[in-house]
Amino acid sequence: MESTATSGDPPPIFPAWVAVLAAAVVAVTAIAELLPPEPKAFLGVGGVAVGFLVAGVTFIRRAQTVPGPERRAWTTVGAGFVVGVLGTFVIAGMLLVRGSAPAYGAADLFFIVGYFVALAGFASLPHTSGSRWHRWRVLLDALVGAVSVGILAWVFVFEPLAPRIAAAPLWERIVATLFPFLDVAVLVAFMTVLVRRSSYRFDPRIGLFGVGLLFQTAGDVLYLISGLGREFGEANPNNVLYGLAAACFLGTAAMVDRLPAEREYAERKTPLWAMVLPYGTAILMSLVLVFHLVSAPLSANQRLLIGGALVVVMLVVARQGLAIKENRVLLEEQRRVLVSSISHELRTPLTSLVGFLDILTRSGSFDPAEREELLEIVRDQATYMARIVADLVMLSRGDLGELELQISRVRVGELVEAALAASGIGRTSVDLDVPDELEAFVDRDRLEQAVVNLLTNAARYGGPRRLVRAYGAGGGELVVEVHDDGPGVPRRHELTIWERFERGPHRYDATIPGSGIGLAIVHAVAAAHGGTASYRRSELLGGACFSLRFPGRVARSAVAPDRKTA
């Protein structure tokens, strides 16, 4: 019977019967190792079979008390254990009836099917979904570990057994070599699930299951070494390792209904140990290679080349580690700058909105003209905030080079006038040089947004004078330019200003508003139209000149020259 806890005590991690049974399985298998071969085989196989059978049944029963995905996964794991135990019963039956059984034979079909079923169940445990690149990276990390383990297994296990493997029957060769690779596949699935269950805190069930897998893998490797080409009684399986594996799996099954606490937020960064662990086996493989090479007769030049190659490989690995760290720091810095810039830009108009609305609601002494003036200020500040939000919405779409365009025939002069009004810059401070008859086939909203961003930049960083020019060039090319008489862009920033979050010389100056995304959007709009965005010194006003060029967009007839989005 299970021990009962008092009402104020926390429930035990394992029921009493689980602890007793797990200890009994380990004790029986340990005692079996001290007996002669025949009773050792019966007692050892019996103890392991009981342990795995009870573990499988417990997995299935406890799984019925947990939510849907967890229930299906752990039930499948338990079913795999039960199927595998059937193979143990087949071996026991052959020993009773015939007095002998092959170390690898028909009974292994149950073990192989059980492996695949348990592997499918464990791999289906719910985990945090990642991006396509994250999944590929996890797969590559797993392959690094799997290939390294496979090569080490060949060097230390399969190569010494090569003569016996060649002399064994085909079926026995296939089955005997399949088990270690199945163990590696299960270990890879275990690592993948452990890394990607990042929405949970540490899950002791997964950890204990992994320890059981290690015992199981060690037992399979030793069994392969001793059993290939022999009878089961001669194979000398290490039942203690299998008993320890059964005890770990039984403990895991008893904890299936003890779901780990969820994190407040899913862990988005891959833990350092998860990135290093797959490469630990690769480093071990490299050390084995060095040992074999050093112990072989080599010339001084060959030793120098091998040593140099290993040093270069280690330097490359170290460099990649530093690059990962650098990228994380850079992303964190960009996030900090973005939050700081956006909060600074939104705080000013929000303060104005709250202040003017408070004045309007608390005072009724304004005449219509004054009220209209205050409402106009409120409208301008709201429009400014809406423009920031529009930029952020566009930025959040990920690849700015894949903007969808709605092409229509547009009067460029009207578009520039609308952009000037939306920018909030006084009309008297901007000169326009746009032919009335100039029309183009463009996305009106996108191009207007680009011109607004350029005008805002000119007002923010330039001098008091601005000029907007638009004209048709050769080949039906539309050119839109925004000039100012300010200091311009320093040469070292002329290329980087088009990148996201880049503010050039004002990167760390919080007194000058700006999010660093305006020019990135301008560049994206130009590229989406099949054009270019560029900077040069203004030959007209002496400051900055930002130029947009759209090839083949000037309208020469009622039919658009090209309605495809670039």
Coordinates of C-alpha atoms in Angstrom, one line a residue, residues 119-546:
L119 CA 10.8 7.3 -29.7
A120 CA 7.8 8.6 -31.6
G121 CA 6.0 9.2 -28.3
F122 CA 8.9 11.0 -26.6
A123 CA 9.6 13.2 -29.7
S124 CA 5.9 14.3 -29.7
L125 CA 6.0 15.8 -26.3
P126 CA 4.8 19.4 -26.6
H127 CA 7.5 22.0 -27.0
T128 CA 7.9 25.6 -27.9
S129 CA 7.7 26.1 -31.7
G130 CA 10.6 27.9 -33.3
S131 CA 11.4 29.5 -36.5
R132 CA 12.5 27.6 -39.6
W133 CA 16.1 28.6 -39.0
H134 CA 15.9 27.7 -35.3
R135 CA 14.7 24.2 -36.3
W136 CA 17.4 23.8 -38.8
R137 CA 20.0 24.9 -36.3
V138 CA 18.8 22.4 -33.7
L139 CA 18.8 19.7 -36.3
L140 CA 22.4 20.5 -37.3
D141 CA 23.5 20.6 -33.7
A142 CA 21.9 17.2 -33.2
L143 CA 23.6 15.8 -36.3
V144 CA 27.0 17.1 -35.1
G145 CA 26.5 15.1 -31.9
A146 CA 25.1 12.0 -33.7
V147 CA 27.9 11.8 -36.3
S148 CA 30.5 12.2 -33.6
V149 CA 28.9 9.5 -31.4
G150 CA 28.6 7.3 -34.4
I151 CA 32.3 7.6 -35.3
L152 CA 33.3 7.0 -31.8
A153 CA 31.1 3.9 -31.6
W154 CA 32.7 2.6 -34.8
V155 CA 36.3 3.2 -33.5
F156 CA 35.7 1.7 -30.1
V157 CA 33.0 -0.9 -30.8
F158 CA 32.3 -1.8 -34.4
E159 CA 35.9 -1.9 -35.7
P160 CA 37.1 -4.4 -33.2
L161 CA 34.0 -6.5 -33.9
A162 CA 34.4 -6.3 -37.7
P163 CA 35.6 -9.9 -38.2
R164 CA 32.7 -11.2 -36.0
I165 CA 30.2 -9.0 -37.8
A166 CA 31.3 -10.2 -41.2
A167 CA 31.0 -13.9 -40.1
A168 CA 27.5 -13.4 -38.6
P169 CA 24.3 -14.1 -40.6
L170 CA 22.8 -11.1 -42.4
W171 CA 19.8 -10.8 -40.1
E172 CA 22.0 -10.8 -37.0
R173 CA 24.4 -8.2 -38.6
I174 CA 21.4 -5.9 -39.3
V175 CA 19.8 -6.2 -35.9
A176 CA 23.0 -6.1 -33.9
T177 CA 24.2 -2.9 -35.5
L178 CA 20.8 -1.3 -35.5
F179 CA 20.4 -1.1 -31.7
P180 CA 23.2 1.3 -30.9
F181 CA 22.0 3.6 -33.7
L182 CA 18.5 3.5 -32.3
D183 CA 19.9 4.4 -28.9
V184 CA 21.7 7.4 -30.5
A185 CA 18.4 8.4 -32.2
V186 CA 16.6 8.3 -28.9
L187 CA 19.3 10.4 -27.3
V188 CA 19.1 13.0 -30.1
A189 CA 15.3 13.1 -29.6
F190 CA 15.8 13.5 -25.9
M191 CA 18.2 16.4 -26.4
T192 CA 15.9 18.1 -28.9
V193 CA 12.9 17.8 -26.5
L194 CA 14.9 19.0 -23.5
V195 CA 16.1 22.1 -25.4
R196 CA 12.8 23.0 -27.0
R197 CA 10.6 22.6 -23.9
S198 CA 11.7 26.1 -23.0
S199 CA 8.2 27.3 -21.9
Y200 CA 8.7 25.1 -18.8
R201 CA 11.0 25.2 -15.9
F202 CA 13.4 22.3 -15.4
D203 CA 11.4 19.1 -15.9
P204 CA 12.7 16.3 -13.6
R205 CA 10.7 13.7 -15.6
I206 CA 12.8 14.5 -18.8
G207 CA 16.0 14.5 -16.8
L208 CA 15.4 11.1 -15.1
F209 CA 14.3 9.7 -18.5
G210 CA 17.6 10.8 -20.0
V211 CA 19.5 9.0 -17.2
G212 CA 17.6 5.9 -18.0
L213 CA 18.5 6.2 -21.7
L214 CA 22.2 6.4 -20.8
F215 CA 22.0 3.2 -18.8
Q216 CA 20.0 1.5 -21.6
T217 CA 22.6 2.6 -24.2
A218 CA 25.5 1.4 -22.2
G219 CA 23.8 -2.0 -21.7
D220 CA 23.1 -2.3 -25.4
V221 CA 26.7 -1.6 -26.4
L222 CA 28.1 -4.1 -23.9
Y223 CA 25.5 -6.7 -25.0
L224 CA 26.6 -6.2 -28.6
I225 CA 30.2 -6.8 -27.7
S226 CA 29.5 -10.0 -25.8
G227 CA 26.6 -11.4 -27.8
L228 CA 27.4 -11.0 -31.5
G229 CA 27.4 -14.4 -33.1
R230 CA 26.6 -16.2 -29.8
E231 CA 23.7 -17.7 -27.9
F232 CA 21.8 -15.7 -25.3
G233 CA 23.4 -17.6 -22.4
E234 CA 26.9 -16.9 -23.7
A235 CA 26.2 -13.2 -24.3
N236 CA 26.6 -12.2 -20.7
P237 CA 24.2 -9.1 -20.7
N238 CA 24.8 -6.6 -18.0
N239 CA 21.5 -6.9 -16.3
V240 CA 22.5 -4.3 -13.6
L241 CA 22.6 -1.6 -16.3
Y242 CA 19.2 -2.7 -17.7
G243 CA 17.9 -2.8 -14.1
L244 CA 19.0 0.7 -13.4
A245 CA 17.5 1.8 -16.7
A246 CA 14.2 0.2 -15.7
A247 CA 14.3 1.8 -12.3
C248 CA 14.8 5.3 -13.9
F249 CA 12.0 4.7 -16.4
L250 CA 9.7 3.5 -13.6
G251 CA 10.5 6.7 -11.6
T252 CA 9.7 8.8 -14.7
A253 CA 6.4 7.0 -15.2
A254 CA 5.5 7.7 -11.5
M255 CA 6.1 11.4 -12.1
V256 CA 4.1 11.7 -15.4
D257 CA 1.2 13.5 -13.6
R258 CA 3.5 16.0 -11.9
L259 CA 3.7 18.7 -14.6
P260 CA 6.5 21.2 -14.2
A261 CA 5.7 24.8 -13.5
E262 CA 5.5 27.0 -16.6
R263 CA 7.7 30.0 -17.0
E264 CA 6.2 33.4 -17.0
Y265 CA 7.7 33.8 -20.5
A266 CA 9.1 31.1 -22.8
E267 CA 12.9 31.1 -22.8
R268 CA 13.8 32.4 -26.2
K269 CA 17.6 32.1 -25.9
T270 CA 19.1 28.7 -26.3
P271 CA 21.0 27.8 -23.1
L272 CA 24.7 27.8 -23.4
W273 CA 25.0 24.1 -22.3
A274 CA 22.6 23.1 -25.0
M275 CA 24.8 24.7 -27.7
V276 CA 28.0 23.3 -26.2
L277 CA 26.8 19.7 -25.4
P278 CA 26.5 18.4 -29.0
Y279 CA 30.0 19.7 -29.7
G280 CA 31.4 18.0 -26.6
T281 CA 31.3 14.7 -28.5
A282 CA 32.9 16.3 -31.5
I283 CA 35.8 17.5 -29.2
L284 CA 36.1 14.0 -27.8
M285 CA 36.2 12.6 -31.3
S286 CA 39.0 15.2 -32.2
L287 CA 41.0 14.1 -29.1
V288 CA 40.7 10.5 -30.2
L289 CA 41.9 11.5 -33.7
V290 CA 44.9 13.3 -32.2
F291 CA 45.8 10.3 -30.1
H292 CA 45.7 8.0 -33.1
L293 CA 47.7 10.3 -35.2
V294 CA 50.3 11.0 -32.5
S295 CA 50.7 7.3 -31.8
A296 CA 51.3 6.6 -35.5
P297 CA 54.7 7.1 -37.2
L298 CA 54.6 10.5 -38.8
S299 CA 57.1 12.9 -40.1
A300 CA 57.7 16.3 -38.5
N301 CA 55.9 18.1 -41.3
Q302 CA 52.9 15.9 -41.0
R303 CA 52.7 16.4 -37.3
L304 CA 53.0 20.2 -37.8
L305 CA 50.2 20.2 -40.4
I306 CA 47.9 18.1 -38.1
G307 CA 48.7 20.3 -35.1
G308 CA 48.1 23.5 -37.2
A309 CA 44.8 22.2 -38.6
L310 CA 43.6 21.3 -35.1
V311 CA 44.6 24.8 -33.7
V312 CA 42.8 26.5 -36.6
V313 CA 39.7 24.4 -36.0
M314 CA 39.7 25.4 -32.4
L315 CA 40.2 29.0 -33.2
V316 CA 37.3 28.9 -35.7
V317 CA 35.1 27.3 -33.0
A318 CA 36.1 30.0 -30.6
R319 CA 35.5 32.7 -33.2
Q320 CA 32.0 31.4 -33.8
G321 CA 31.3 31.4 -30.1
L322 CA 32.4 35.0 -29.9
A323 CA 30.3 35.9 -33.0
I324 CA 27.2 34.4 -31.3
K325 CA 27.9 36.5 -28.2
E326 CA 28.5 39.6 -30.3
N327 CA 25.3 39.1 -32.2
R328 CA 23.3 38.7 -28.9
V329 CA 24.9 41.9 -27.5
L330 CA 24.2 43.8 -30.8
L331 CA 20.5 42.6 -30.8
E332 CA 20.1 43.6 -27.2
E333 CA 21.7 47.0 -28.0
Q334 CA 19.4 47.5 -31.0
R335 CA 16.4 46.6 -28.9
R336 CA 17.4 49.0 -26.2
V337 CA 18.0 51.9 -28.6
L338 CA 14.7 51.2 -30.4
V339 CA 12.7 51.2 -27.1
S340 CA 14.5 54.4 -26.0
S341 CA 14.0 56.2 -29.3
I342 CA 10.3 55.2 -29.7
S343 CA 9.5 56.1 -26.0
H344 CA 11.2 59.5 -26.5
E345 CA 9.3 60.2 -29.8
L346 CA 6.0 59.1 -28.4
R347 CA 6.4 60.9 -25.0
T348 CA 6.5 64.4 -26.5
P349 CA 3.3 64.2 -28.6
L350 CA 1.5 62.3 -25.9
T351 CA 2.4 65.0 -23.3
S352 CA 1.1 67.6 -25.8
L353 CA -2.1 65.7 -26.4
V354 CA -2.9 65.2 -22.7
G355 CA -2.0 68.8 -21.9
F356 CA -4.1 70.4 -24.7
L357 CA -7.0 68.1 -24.2
D358 CA -6.9 68.9 -20.5
I359 CA -7.1 72.6 -21.3
L360 CA -10.0 72.1 -23.7
T361 CA -12.0 70.1 -21.2
R362 CA -11.4 72.3 -18.2
S363 CA -11.8 75.7 -19.8
G364 CA -14.8 76.9 -21.7
S365 CA -13.6 80.4 -22.3
F366 CA -12.0 79.8 -25.7
D367 CA -13.5 81.4 -28.8
P368 CA -14.1 79.3 -31.9
A369 CA -10.8 80.3 -33.5
E370 CA -8.7 79.5 -30.4
R371 CA -10.5 76.2 -30.0
E372 CA -9.9 75.3 -33.6
E373 CA -6.2 76.2 -33.3
L374 CA -5.9 73.9 -30.2
L375 CA -7.7 71.1 -32.0
E376 CA -5.4 71.5 -35.0
I377 CA -2.4 71.1 -32.7
V378 CA -3.9 67.9 -31.2
R379 CA -4.7 66.6 -34.7
D380 CA -1.1 67.2 -35.8
Q381 CA 0.3 65.4 -32.7
A382 CA -2.0 62.5 -33.2
T383 CA -1.0 62.3 -36.9
Y384 CA 2.6 62.3 -35.9
M385 CA 2.1 59.4 -33.5
A386 CA 0.1 57.6 -36.2
R387 CA 3.0 57.9 -38.6
I388 CA 5.4 56.4 -36.0
V389 CA 3.0 53.5 -35.5
A390 CA 2.7 53.0 -39.3
D391 CA 6.5 52.8 -39.5
L392 CA 6.6 50.3 -36.7
V393 CA 3.9 48.2 -38.4
M394 CA 5.9 48.1 -41.6
L395 CA 9.0 47.3 -39.7
S396 CA 7.3 44.4 -37.9
R397 CA 6.6 42.6 -41.2
G398 CA 10.1 41.3 -41.2
D399 CA 11.6 41.4 -44.7
L400 CA 11.1 45.0 -45.9
G401 CA 12.2 43.8 -49.4
E402 CA 8.9 41.9 -49.8
L403 CA 6.4 44.9 -49.5
E404 CA 3.2 44.4 -51.4
L405 CA 2.3 47.4 -53.7
Q406 CA -1.0 48.7 -55.0
I407 CA 0.1 50.4 -58.2
S408 CA -2.1 53.2 -59.6
R409 CA -1.7 56.3 -61.8
V410 CA -0.7 59.2 -59.5
R411 CA -0.2 62.9 -60.0
V412 CA 3.2 63.4 -58.4
G413 CA 2.5 67.0 -57.5
E414 CA -0.6 66.1 -55.5
L415 CA 1.3 63.3 -53.8
V416 CA 4.1 65.6 -52.7
E417 CA 1.5 68.2 -51.4
A418 CA -0.2 65.5 -49.4
A419 CA 3.2 64.3 -48.0
L420 CA 4.1 67.9 -47.0
A421 CA 0.7 68.3 -45.2
A422 CA 1.1 65.0 -43.4
S423 CA 4.7 65.8 -42.3
G424 CA 3.5 68.8 -40.3
I425 CA 6.2 71.0 -41.8
G426 CA 5.2 74.6 -42.5
R427 CA 4.5 75.1 -46.2
T428 CA 6.5 78.4 -46.2
S429 CA 9.8 76.6 -45.3
V430 CA 9.6 74.1 -48.3
D431 CA 10.0 75.0 -51.9
L432 CA 8.4 72.6 -54.5
D433 CA 9.6 72.0 -58.0
V434 CA 7.2 69.5 -59.5
P435 CA 5.7 69.8 -62.9
D436 CA 1.9 69.9 -62.8
E437 CA 1.6 67.3 -65.6
L438 CA 4.0 64.8 -64.1
E439 CA 2.2 61.5 -63.5
A440 CA 3.6 58.1 -62.5
F441 CA 2.5 54.5 -61.9
V442 CA 3.4 53.9 -58.2
D443 CA 1.9 52.9 -54.9
R444 CA 0.6 56.2 -53.7
D445 CA 0.5 55.4 -50.0
R446 CA 4.0 53.9 -49.9
L447 CA 5.6 56.7 -51.9
E448 CA 3.9 59.3 -49.8
Q449 CA 5.2 57.6 -46.6
A450 CA 8.7 57.7 -48.1
V451 CA 8.5 61.4 -48.9
V452 CA 7.1 62.1 -45.5
N453 CA 10.0 60.3 -43.9
L454 CA 12.5 62.3 -46.0
L455 CA 10.8 65.6 -45.2
T456 CA 10.8 64.8 -41.5
N457 CA 14.5 64.0 -41.7
A458 CA 15.2 67.3 -43.4
A459 CA 13.2 69.2 -40.7
R460 CA 14.9 67.3 -37.9
Y461 CA 18.5 67.3 -39.0
G462 CA 18.7 69.9 -41.7
G463 CA 18.6 73.7 -41.8
P464 CA 15.6 76.1 -42.2
R465 CA 15.4 75.7 -46.0
R466 CA 14.1 72.6 -47.9
L467 CA 13.4 71.8 -51.5
V468 CA 11.4 68.9 -53.0
R469 CA 12.0 68.2 -56.7
A470 CA 10.4 65.6 -58.9
Y471 CA 10.9 65.1 -62.6
G472 CA 11.0 62.5 -65.3
A473 CA 14.4 61.4 -66.6
G474 CA 15.5 59.3 -69.5
G475 CA 13.7 56.0 -70.1
G476 CA 10.6 57.0 -68.2
E477 CA 12.5 57.2 -64.9
L478 CA 10.8 59.0 -62.0
V479 CA 13.1 61.0 -59.8
V480 CA 12.1 62.5 -56.4
E481 CA 14.6 64.5 -54.4
V482 CA 14.5 66.2 -51.0
H483 CA 17.2 68.9 -50.4
D484 CA 18.1 70.8 -47.3
D485 CA 20.7 73.4 -46.2
G486 CA 21.9 71.5 -43.1
P487 CA 25.3 70.0 -42.3
G488 CA 24.5 66.8 -44.3
V489 CA 25.5 63.3 -43.4
P490 CA 29.2 62.5 -42.4
R491 CA 30.9 60.4 -44.9
R492 CA 31.4 57.5 -42.5
H493 CA 27.6 57.2 -42.1
E494 CA 26.6 57.6 -45.8
L495 CA 26.2 53.8 -46.2
T496 CA 24.9 52.8 -42.8
I497 CA 22.1 55.3 -42.5
W498 CA 19.8 53.0 -44.6
E499 CA 20.0 50.2 -42.0
R500 CA 17.4 49.6 -39.4
F501 CA 17.8 51.5 -36.1
E502 CA 20.8 53.4 -37.5
R503 CA 20.7 57.1 -36.6
G504 CA 24.2 58.0 -37.9
P505 CA 26.0 60.6 -35.7
H506 CA 22.9 61.0 -33.5
R507 CA 22.8 57.3 -32.4
Y508 CA 23.4 58.1 -28.7
D509 CA 21.8 61.6 -28.7
A510 CA 18.4 61.2 -27.0
T511 CA 17.8 64.9 -27.2
I512 CA 17.2 64.6 -31.0
P513 CA 14.1 62.5 -31.7
G514 CA 14.3 59.7 -34.2
S515 CA 13.8 55.9 -34.2
G516 CA 16.3 55.0 -36.9
I517 CA 13.7 53.3 -39.1
G518 CA 12.6 56.1 -41.4
L519 CA 15.4 55.7 -44.0
A520 CA 15.2 51.9 -43.8
I521 CA 11.5 52.2 -44.9
V522 CA 12.4 54.7 -47.6
H523 CA 15.0 52.3 -49.0
A524 CA 12.5 49.4 -48.8
V525 CA 9.8 51.4 -50.7
A526 CA 12.3 52.3 -53.5
A527 CA 13.5 48.7 -53.8
A528 CA 9.9 47.4 -53.9
H529 CA 9.2 49.7 -56.9
G530 CA 12.4 48.3 -58.6
G531 CA 14.2 51.6 -57.9
T532 CA 17.0 52.9 -55.6
A533 CA 17.4 55.3 -52.7
S534 CA 20.6 57.3 -52.5
Y535 CA 22.3 60.1 -50.7
R536 CA 24.6 62.9 -51.9
R537 CA 25.6 66.4 -51.1
S538 CA 23.0 68.9 -52.3
E539 CA 24.3 70.9 -55.2
L540 CA 21.4 73.3 -54.8
L541 CA 21.3 74.0 -51.0
G542 CA 24.6 72.7 -49.9
G543 CA 23.2 70.3 -47.3
A544 CA 21.8 66.8 -47.7
C545 CA 20.0 65.5 -50.8
F546 CA 18.1 62.2 -50.6

